[in-house]
Amino acid sequence: MSINKYLSLTLKIWRQDNPKEAGHFETYVMHDISPENSFLEMLDLLNDQLIRQGKDPVAFDHDCREGICGMCSLYINGEAHGPDRSITTCQLHMRRFRDGETIYIEPWRAKAFPVIKDLVVDRSSFDRIMAAGGFVSVNTSGNTIDGNAIPIPKDDADKAFDAAACIGCGACVATCKNASAMLFVSAKVSQLALLPQGKVEAQRRVLHMVRQMDEEGFGNCTNTGACEVQCPKEISLENIARMNREFLIASLQSED
Amino acid sequence: MGKSAFIHSSVGKKILMASTGFFLMVFLFVHLSVNLFLFVSEKAFNQAAHLMATNPVIQVLQYILATGFIAHIFLGIKLHLENRAARGRVSYTVNKWSAHTPFNARTMIYTGIFVLCFLILHLKNFILPMKISNTQGINDYQLVITLFKNPVYTAIYISAFIVLAIHLSHGFQSAFQSMGARHKRYTLWIQKLGVIYFWLISLGFSAIAFWFFFN
Amino acid sequence: MSSLESKIPQGPLTDKWENHKAALKLVAPNNRSRIEIIVIGTGLAGGSSAATLSELGYKVKAFCFQDSPRRAHSIAAQGGINAAKNYQGDNDSIYRLFYDTIKGGDYRTREANVYRLAEVSANIIDQCVAQGVPFTHDYGGLLDNRSFGGVQVSRTFYAKGQTGQQLLLGCYSAMSRQIGKGRLQMYNRHEMLDLVIIDGKARGIIARNLVTGSVERYAAHAVVIASGGYGNVFFLSTNAMGTNVSAAWKIHKKGAFFANPCYTQIHPTCIPVHGAHQSKLTLMSESLRNDGRIWVPKTIADTVDIREGRKKPGDLPEEARDYYLERRYPSFGNLVPRDVASRAAKERCDAGFGIENNDTKEGVFLDFSSAIQHYGQEKVHELGLHHPDTEEITRLGEKVVKSKYGNLFQMYEKITDQNPYKTPMKIYPAVHYTMGGVWVDYNLMSTIPGCYVIGEANFSDHGANRLGASALMQGLADGYFILPYTIADYLADDIRTGHISTDHPEFEKAERKVKDRLSFFLKNNGNQPVDHFHKALGIVMWNKVGMTRHAEGLQKAIAEIQSIREAFWKDVRVPGQADLLNPELEKAGRVADFLELGELLAMDALERKESCGGHFREESRTEEGEALRDDVHYAHVSAWEYSGDRIAEEIMHKEILNFEFVELKTRSYK
Ligand SMILES: Cc1cc2nc3c(=O)[nH]c(=O)nc-3n(C[C@H](O)[C@H](O)[C@H](O)COP(=O)(O)OP(=O)(O)OC[C@H]3O[C@@H](n4cnc5c(N)ncnc54)[C@H](O)[C@@H]3O)c2cc1C
Ligand code: HEM
Ligand code: HEM
Ligand code: SF4
Ligand code: F3S
Ligand code: FES
């Protein structure tokens, strides 16, 4: 075994039983945490202890634990997904922390993401934005044209992919001082606006998705750029600019 | 899309914010240019100021300018309030701003309000006396000189220019982003231009204040 | 219920699906809105079928336990999706894809199903492109391909290292469109806890709203299970934490046969176990084997030096490395199928050449240095550089490798803190996929009328081993193009049935049972958390029912699983309340089902005395140590019928596999 320095940590975790309750911080002290463990494995350990002590374990969202499902969502020491960059909470490892450190763990905080329990929030607002227009209106019959019938310039294809890489985790909203969902929404708008398949209904799409975004109670972007810094998939602010542009043009051209 | 829907949408508001911001930035540039005549001669400045005060086009523009300011300020405050509400009932106990949100971007409302206060003072200093000045025979040039003889005013003015610079250091490139003007290559230039612009504005105005304070 | 009627249509292989479709009954558009369908799961299989069925006009309710349909575990697939498009002109065809899949599956699957899969594969790509799935393109603007293990053509389409994610987002967008139109009702954070059968037909489910804890009834004319695989029975696997067998197991207990549970796939390229408290394993895509070379040191002395840090992998010259896959399988080399690659790694590590410096002493190297040099040289040539130094070549080569695998390398580095551009990756096999699953006929219907099973949850297309990039293909084929046709044949008889009420006593009964079990857990007040039992089960499964199996070990495993199960029911502690979000309560139910499935899995492995695909019986191997199939006795599907609480009493039915079109050969990748 390589020489591992085990960590002792103080955790301050947000506990809240249900959406209505006020919620508060609870302090837990953890010892002998291996730096090789992931952050969520550290929380697993805490929960194991809590259960054995007959206490209620901490609820947090997670599933894939490899940075791709977008389920995990913790605000750790004042940063969405913690101190590391370009990763999700589940990819954060304890080697990023110092022995004796105090770690604050809070849920995403946004009016459009109400807390369900402890660190778990309701992000279904994202789904509703998608349902408002985040698609290409093609039926699923398979009777479309051949996949190679529309050549797509590699640059556009790559850009569309980069935008499509969004995992819908909501870190952008969590970290934005305005709780704005612009990065998330613009990523989808951009992906589809960049591809010929999506261009056909690009104008409708951007108008509808922005409208739904506003109805959900997200804030207004003021271009602070924090979302880009904390996005685990490095979604670029370029997408927000593109969406602003698409929106402006669509608003000017739209007839209703 | 109806106009009201546009104005009420978050992106629409941003675009208005940026348009008014652009407009104000152009105004500031013109205002600075006129003010730089102060260095040329008393006569030159008075002429320039007179032109600004009497030219019918400028007269019309004044109203537009006022509207621009009011819209910008109104929208700015509205955005700020909405955005605060969007955080929800509880906000973060620990938030490491320095890690993600730059200072200038975080404080737009405060720098804005400071500039607003300055503006009120400024208008009291110049516009009010000037409306009466024609009867009393004091010219613009002298107004300026007199004002900057006062160290308190000079200090207030200079701090306002610094705050304005902070406002612009985010505002300039932000306005481009809001209008959707972003490009891998050009954005770098927009950012550079922004830096030049806010230095120019703040140094230009400060130079005037300092010059007349010490002379 | 005992007969296994596969309903494979007659006629030549190439016409079976066409003829079958022509014979299927239809439901007219005006009748569809009167028919309700429940879909459990929103992965590629569930998502695509929910979207398509609602598109067709049926009233669909879809369920998933995550907070959004977009998060089903299909998102984790990195490598790609196969389709017989022959865009690369390397002589690919429907027949070749069919043949590769049958052979890859070690001749333990139905010809007709696989052929149909290969036939519709090309449509999948067209469909996904139309939806805006951002597949990787080449500079000419056309779709790019790469190649995967076990085949000699480039037929794999991909979206960088996120193919599953992008395909699922395609499904999700199709679903979103239907949700927006109000045709599809989505139930997020809902878990199916039982199937309701009325008059012999699947007519609804009992589900728990995971947020409010309420136990709810949902009725429908048909139920589609698309709940994914059961790899988590091993505790540590590349599956998501929530992946479970419960939906499939619940229908099994209500009469659906469970087929070939012992066919599990152990994927060769995963990040090795790092130590205690590990919660899951991470896959490094098989696509890496396109460019990575797998090796261990040739001598034990070097192995020990590397383990203990006295030597770095880069210190060993070529002659001191054993590229064991290239050595043993010269014609496929590093691209042998997964089962072969995994066993070869185990063989080396068992022989003492494992390079990981922890208690396991497992792990082999996956080395990109040759590829980096090779691509670097190529780039130098392309750019016309005349006197490049080695650094320049390396830099250019790394750039190429980054463009191909950048996100995988980043993922590796984040987990291990090591830079795979500079030092080879350490990898080891891990549980990844389950070929076994609920038995279905050619129409994808289980032995319960009206209960369909699609995607990884069924047993259908991969036989004893799945080739890379074919699960995504199967999930989408099932959901977009097969189920929507075959289910109509069943529903055509239901157009007059009308709305099904949830007041039926069967709903009452099922709901009571579900509630009883939930309250049992909460009241049990034992001493050990759920994970304790899950881990114990996982250890037994991995050690005795893992990469290689033998009769004695399996018998022991069965006994051990039984006693873990007993201990579980006695001593499990589930905290919290029933009427709140309670992840421990969810886990308890899932682990209870794994504890039953685990035993059946071991029983099936014991029963199948041959080696085939992912199932390797030590008793059945060639002199060279390769898997030895027994086509005379085992060319069948083992379908298990539940018969009461004692798993040991499950009854095995055989579906004999008839091979009319391919000749059964010894699978050789030498
Ligand atoms: C790491 C990894 C990489 C892979 N890479 C590839 C690849 O490159 N190419 C390839 O072809 N295949 C790959 N596979 C395999 C492939 O991804 C899966 O087999 C396939 O995506 C399964 O799809 P599915 O729709 O059947 O199930 P899943 O995507 O697993 O979806 C299951 C769904 O069922 C729901 N569910 C489960 N139980 C319940 C319940 N009780 N109640 C309600 N809902 C429930 C879940 O919420 C989820 O929505 C990979 C697999 C893994 C793990
Ligand atoms: C001459 C004076 C001013 C100039 C030149 C100016 C300029 C700008 C610019 C260019 C922007 C960026 C617009 C965008 O991002 O779309 C901006 C934003 C803003 N301004 Fe001003 N402004 C001035 C005065 C004020 C005043 C008086 C207030 C008072 C409240 C104010 C409040 C704000 C706010 C709140 C924002 C929003 C932050 C943002 O969108 O980034 N500004 N301003
Ligand atoms: C050294 C700095 C400054 C000097 C000497 C100065 C001087 C003047 C003078 C003399 C006038 C009235 C003359 C006229 O009507 O043309 C005026 C008007 C005005 N100034 Fe300034 N100013 C300075 C800085 C600023 C700044 C920084 C702002 C903005 C934030 C500003 C905003 C205005 C406005 C809005 C008016 C009224 C516009 C009009 O009536 O045309 N000034 N200023
Ligand atoms: S844009 Fe980035 S931060 Fe926002 S939801 Fe997508 S992946 Fe998460
Ligand atoms: S952090 Fe917020 S302000 Fe805009 S640029 Fe990102 S959404
Ligand atoms: S758990 Fe899936 S991204 Fe973290």
Coordinates of C-alpha atoms in Angstrom, one line a residue, chain A:
Chain A
M1 CA 0.0 0.0 0.0
S2 CA 1.4 3.4 -0.9
I3 CA 1.7 5.6 2.1
N4 CA -1.7 7.1 2.6
K5 CA -2.2 9.9 5.0
Y6 CA -5.6 9.4 6.4
L7 CA -7.8 12.5 7.0
S8 CA -9.8 13.7 9.8
L9 CA -12.6 16.1 8.8
T10 CA -15.4 18.2 10.2
L11 CA -18.5 18.1 8.1
K12 CA -21.2 20.8 8.3
I13 CA -24.1 19.3 6.4
W14 CA -27.4 20.9 5.6
R15 CA -30.3 18.8 7.0
Q16 CA -33.9 19.4 6.1
D17 CA -36.6 16.8 6.5
N18 CA -39.0 18.1 3.8
P19 CA -39.6 21.0 1.5
K20 CA -41.5 22.9 4.1
E21 CA -39.2 22.6 7.1
A22 CA -36.7 25.3 7.7
G23 CA -33.5 23.2 7.7
H24 CA -30.3 23.6 9.6
F25 CA -26.6 22.6 9.7
E26 CA -25.5 19.5 11.5
T27 CA -21.9 18.9 12.4
Y28 CA -20.2 15.5 12.0
V29 CA -16.6 14.5 12.7
M30 CA -15.0 11.9 10.5
H31 CA -11.8 10.1 11.0
D32 CA -9.5 7.9 9.0
I33 CA -10.7 8.9 5.6
S34 CA -8.5 7.6 2.8
P35 CA -7.5 10.3 0.3
E36 CA -8.2 7.6 -2.4
N37 CA -11.9 7.6 -1.6
S38 CA -14.3 9.7 -3.5
F39 CA -16.3 12.4 -1.8
L40 CA -19.5 10.3 -2.1
E41 CA -17.8 7.3 -0.7
M42 CA -16.9 9.4 2.3
L43 CA -20.6 10.3 2.7
D44 CA -21.4 6.6 2.4
L45 CA -19.2 6.0 5.3
L46 CA -20.8 8.7 7.3
N47 CA -24.2 7.2 6.5
D48 CA -23.1 3.8 7.5
Q49 CA -22.1 5.2 10.9
L50 CA -25.3 7.2 11.2
I51 CA -27.4 4.1 10.5
R52 CA -25.5 2.1 13.0
Q53 CA -26.1 4.8 15.6
G54 CA -29.8 4.7 14.8
K55 CA -29.8 8.1 13.2
D56 CA -31.2 9.3 10.0
P57 CA -28.7 9.1 7.2
V58 CA -28.0 12.1 4.9
A59 CA -30.0 12.0 1.7
F60 CA -28.1 13.1 -1.4
D61 CA -28.6 12.4 -5.1
H62 CA -26.2 10.2 -7.1
D63 CA -26.4 7.3 -9.5
C64 CA -23.7 6.7 -12.1
R65 CA -20.8 7.8 -9.9
E66 CA -18.7 8.5 -12.9
G67 CA -19.6 12.0 -13.8
I68 CA -22.1 11.4 -16.6
C69 CA -25.6 11.1 -15.3
G70 CA -25.8 14.5 -13.7
M71 CA -27.6 13.3 -10.7
C72 CA -25.0 14.2 -8.0
S73 CA -25.3 17.8 -6.9
L74 CA -23.5 19.1 -3.8
Y75 CA -22.4 22.6 -3.0
I76 CA -19.1 22.0 -1.3
N77 CA -17.3 24.8 0.5
G78 CA -19.0 27.4 -1.5
E79 CA -18.5 25.8 -4.9
A80 CA -20.8 23.7 -7.1
H81 CA -19.3 20.2 -7.3
G82 CA -16.5 21.3 -4.9
P83 CA -13.1 22.7 -5.4
D84 CA -11.9 20.7 -8.4
R85 CA -12.7 21.8 -11.9
S86 CA -14.4 20.1 -14.8
I87 CA -15.8 17.3 -12.7
T88 CA -19.0 16.4 -10.9
T89 CA -19.3 15.8 -7.2
C90 CA -19.0 12.1 -7.6
Q91 CA -15.6 12.5 -9.3
L92 CA -14.3 14.6 -6.5
H93 CA -11.7 12.7 -4.5
M94 CA -10.7 13.3 -0.9
R95 CA -7.1 14.0 -1.9
R96 CA -8.4 17.5 -2.7
F97 CA -8.9 18.1 1.0
R98 CA -6.5 18.8 3.9
D99 CA -6.4 16.9 7.2
G100 CA -8.4 18.8 9.8
E101 CA -10.4 20.8 7.2
T102 CA -14.0 21.8 7.8
I103 CA -16.3 21.1 4.9
Y104 CA -19.6 22.8 4.3
I105 CA -22.0 20.8 2.3
E106 CA -25.2 22.5 1.0
P107 CA -27.8 21.6 -1.6
W108 CA -28.2 23.5 -4.8
R109 CA -30.1 26.6 -3.8
A110 CA -32.5 28.1 -6.3
K111 CA -36.2 28.9 -6.2
A112 CA -36.7 26.7 -9.2
F113 CA -34.9 23.8 -7.4
P114 CA -36.8 23.3 -4.2
V115 CA -35.2 21.1 -1.6
I116 CA -36.8 17.7 -1.2
K117 CA -34.8 16.4 1.6
D118 CA -31.4 17.3 3.0
L119 CA -29.2 17.7 0.0
V120 CA -31.7 16.4 -2.6
V121 CA -33.4 19.0 -4.8
D122 CA -36.1 18.9 -7.4
R123 CA -34.8 19.7 -10.8
S124 CA -37.9 18.8 -12.8
S125 CA -38.0 22.4 -14.0
F126 CA -35.2 21.4 -16.4
D127 CA -37.4 18.6 -17.8
R128 CA -40.2 21.1 -18.3
I129 CA -37.9 23.4 -20.2
M130 CA -36.9 20.5 -22.4
A131 CA -40.5 19.6 -23.0
A132 CA -41.2 23.2 -24.2
G133 CA -38.9 22.8 -27.2
G134 CA -35.7 20.9 -26.6
F135 CA -36.2 18.5 -29.5
V136 CA -36.3 18.2 -33.2
S137 CA -39.9 17.5 -34.3
V138 CA -39.2 14.3 -36.2
N139 CA -41.2 11.2 -35.6
T140 CA -39.5 8.0 -34.5
S141 CA -40.5 5.9 -37.4
G142 CA -37.0 5.5 -38.7
N143 CA -38.2 6.5 -42.2
T144 CA -35.9 9.5 -42.4
I145 CA -33.2 10.2 -44.8
D146 CA -29.9 8.4 -44.7
G147 CA -27.6 9.4 -41.9
N148 CA -25.0 10.6 -44.3
A149 CA -27.4 12.5 -46.6
I150 CA -26.7 15.8 -44.7
P151 CA -23.0 16.4 -44.5
I152 CA -22.2 18.5 -41.5
P153 CA -19.0 20.6 -41.3
K154 CA -16.8 19.0 -38.7
D155 CA -16.5 22.3 -36.8
D156 CA -20.3 22.6 -36.5
A157 CA -20.6 18.9 -35.5
D158 CA -17.9 19.3 -32.9
K159 CA -19.4 22.5 -31.5
A160 CA -22.8 20.9 -31.4
F161 CA -21.3 18.0 -29.5
D162 CA -19.6 20.3 -27.1
A163 CA -22.9 21.9 -26.3
A164 CA -24.7 18.6 -26.2
A165 CA -22.2 17.4 -23.5
C166 CA -24.3 19.1 -20.8
I167 CA -25.5 16.5 -18.3
G168 CA -28.3 18.6 -16.8
C169 CA -26.8 18.6 -13.4
G170 CA -27.8 22.2 -12.5
A171 CA -24.4 23.3 -11.2
C172 CA -24.7 26.4 -13.4
V173 CA -27.9 27.4 -11.7
A174 CA -26.5 26.6 -8.3
T175 CA -23.4 28.7 -8.7
C176 CA -24.9 31.6 -10.7
K177 CA -25.5 34.5 -8.4
N178 CA -28.8 35.0 -10.2
A179 CA -29.8 31.4 -10.2
S180 CA -30.0 31.6 -13.9
A181 CA -30.4 28.6 -16.1
M182 CA -29.0 30.2 -19.2
L183 CA -26.0 27.9 -19.6
F184 CA -28.2 24.8 -19.5
V185 CA -30.8 26.2 -21.8
S186 CA -28.4 27.7 -24.2
A187 CA -26.5 24.5 -24.5
K188 CA -29.5 22.7 -25.9
V189 CA -30.6 25.6 -28.0
S190 CA -27.1 25.8 -29.4
Q191 CA -26.7 22.1 -30.1
L192 CA -29.8 22.1 -32.2
A193 CA -29.3 25.4 -33.8
L194 CA -25.9 24.3 -35.0
L195 CA -27.1 21.2 -36.8
P196 CA -29.1 21.4 -40.0
Q197 CA -31.7 19.0 -38.6
G198 CA -32.4 21.5 -35.8
K199 CA -32.3 24.7 -37.8
V200 CA -35.8 24.2 -39.2
E201 CA -37.5 25.0 -36.0
A202 CA -34.7 26.9 -34.3
Q203 CA -36.8 30.1 -33.8
R204 CA -39.8 28.5 -32.3
R205 CA -37.5 26.5 -30.0
V206 CA -35.6 29.3 -28.6
L207 CA -38.7 31.4 -27.9
H208 CA -40.5 28.5 -26.2
M209 CA -37.6 27.3 -24.1
V210 CA -36.8 30.8 -22.9
R211 CA -40.4 31.4 -22.0
Q212 CA -40.5 28.2 -20.0
M213 CA -37.2 29.0 -18.3
D214 CA -38.6 32.3 -17.1
E215 CA -41.9 30.7 -15.9
E216 CA -39.9 28.3 -13.8
G217 CA -38.5 31.1 -11.7
F218 CA -34.9 31.1 -12.8
G219 CA -33.1 34.4 -12.6
N220 CA -31.7 36.7 -15.3
C221 CA -28.2 36.2 -16.6
T222 CA -25.9 39.1 -16.0
N223 CA -22.9 37.5 -17.7
T224 CA -20.9 36.8 -14.6
G225 CA -19.5 33.7 -16.1
A226 CA -19.5 31.6 -12.9
C227 CA -21.5 28.9 -14.6
E228 CA -18.8 28.3 -17.1
V229 CA -16.2 28.1 -14.4
Q230 CA -18.1 25.4 -12.4
C231 CA -19.8 23.5 -15.2
P232 CA -18.4 19.9 -15.0
K233 CA -18.7 19.6 -18.8
E234 CA -17.0 22.9 -19.6
I235 CA -20.0 24.2 -21.5
S236 CA -18.9 27.5 -23.0
L237 CA -20.4 31.0 -22.5
E238 CA -20.4 31.1 -26.3
N239 CA -23.6 29.2 -26.1
I240 CA -25.3 31.9 -24.0
A241 CA -24.3 34.5 -26.6
R242 CA -25.6 32.3 -29.4
M243 CA -28.9 31.9 -27.6
N244 CA -29.2 35.7 -27.0
R245 CA -28.5 36.1 -30.7
E246 CA -31.0 33.4 -31.7
F247 CA -33.6 34.9 -29.4
L248 CA -33.1 38.5 -30.7
I249 CA -33.4 37.4 -34.3
A250 CA -36.4 35.1 -33.6
S251 CA -38.2 37.9 -31.7
L252 CA -37.7 40.3 -34.5
Q253 CA -38.8 37.9 -37.2
S254 CA -41.6 36.1 -35.4
E255 CA -45.0 37.0 -36.6
D256 CA -47.0 36.2 -33.5

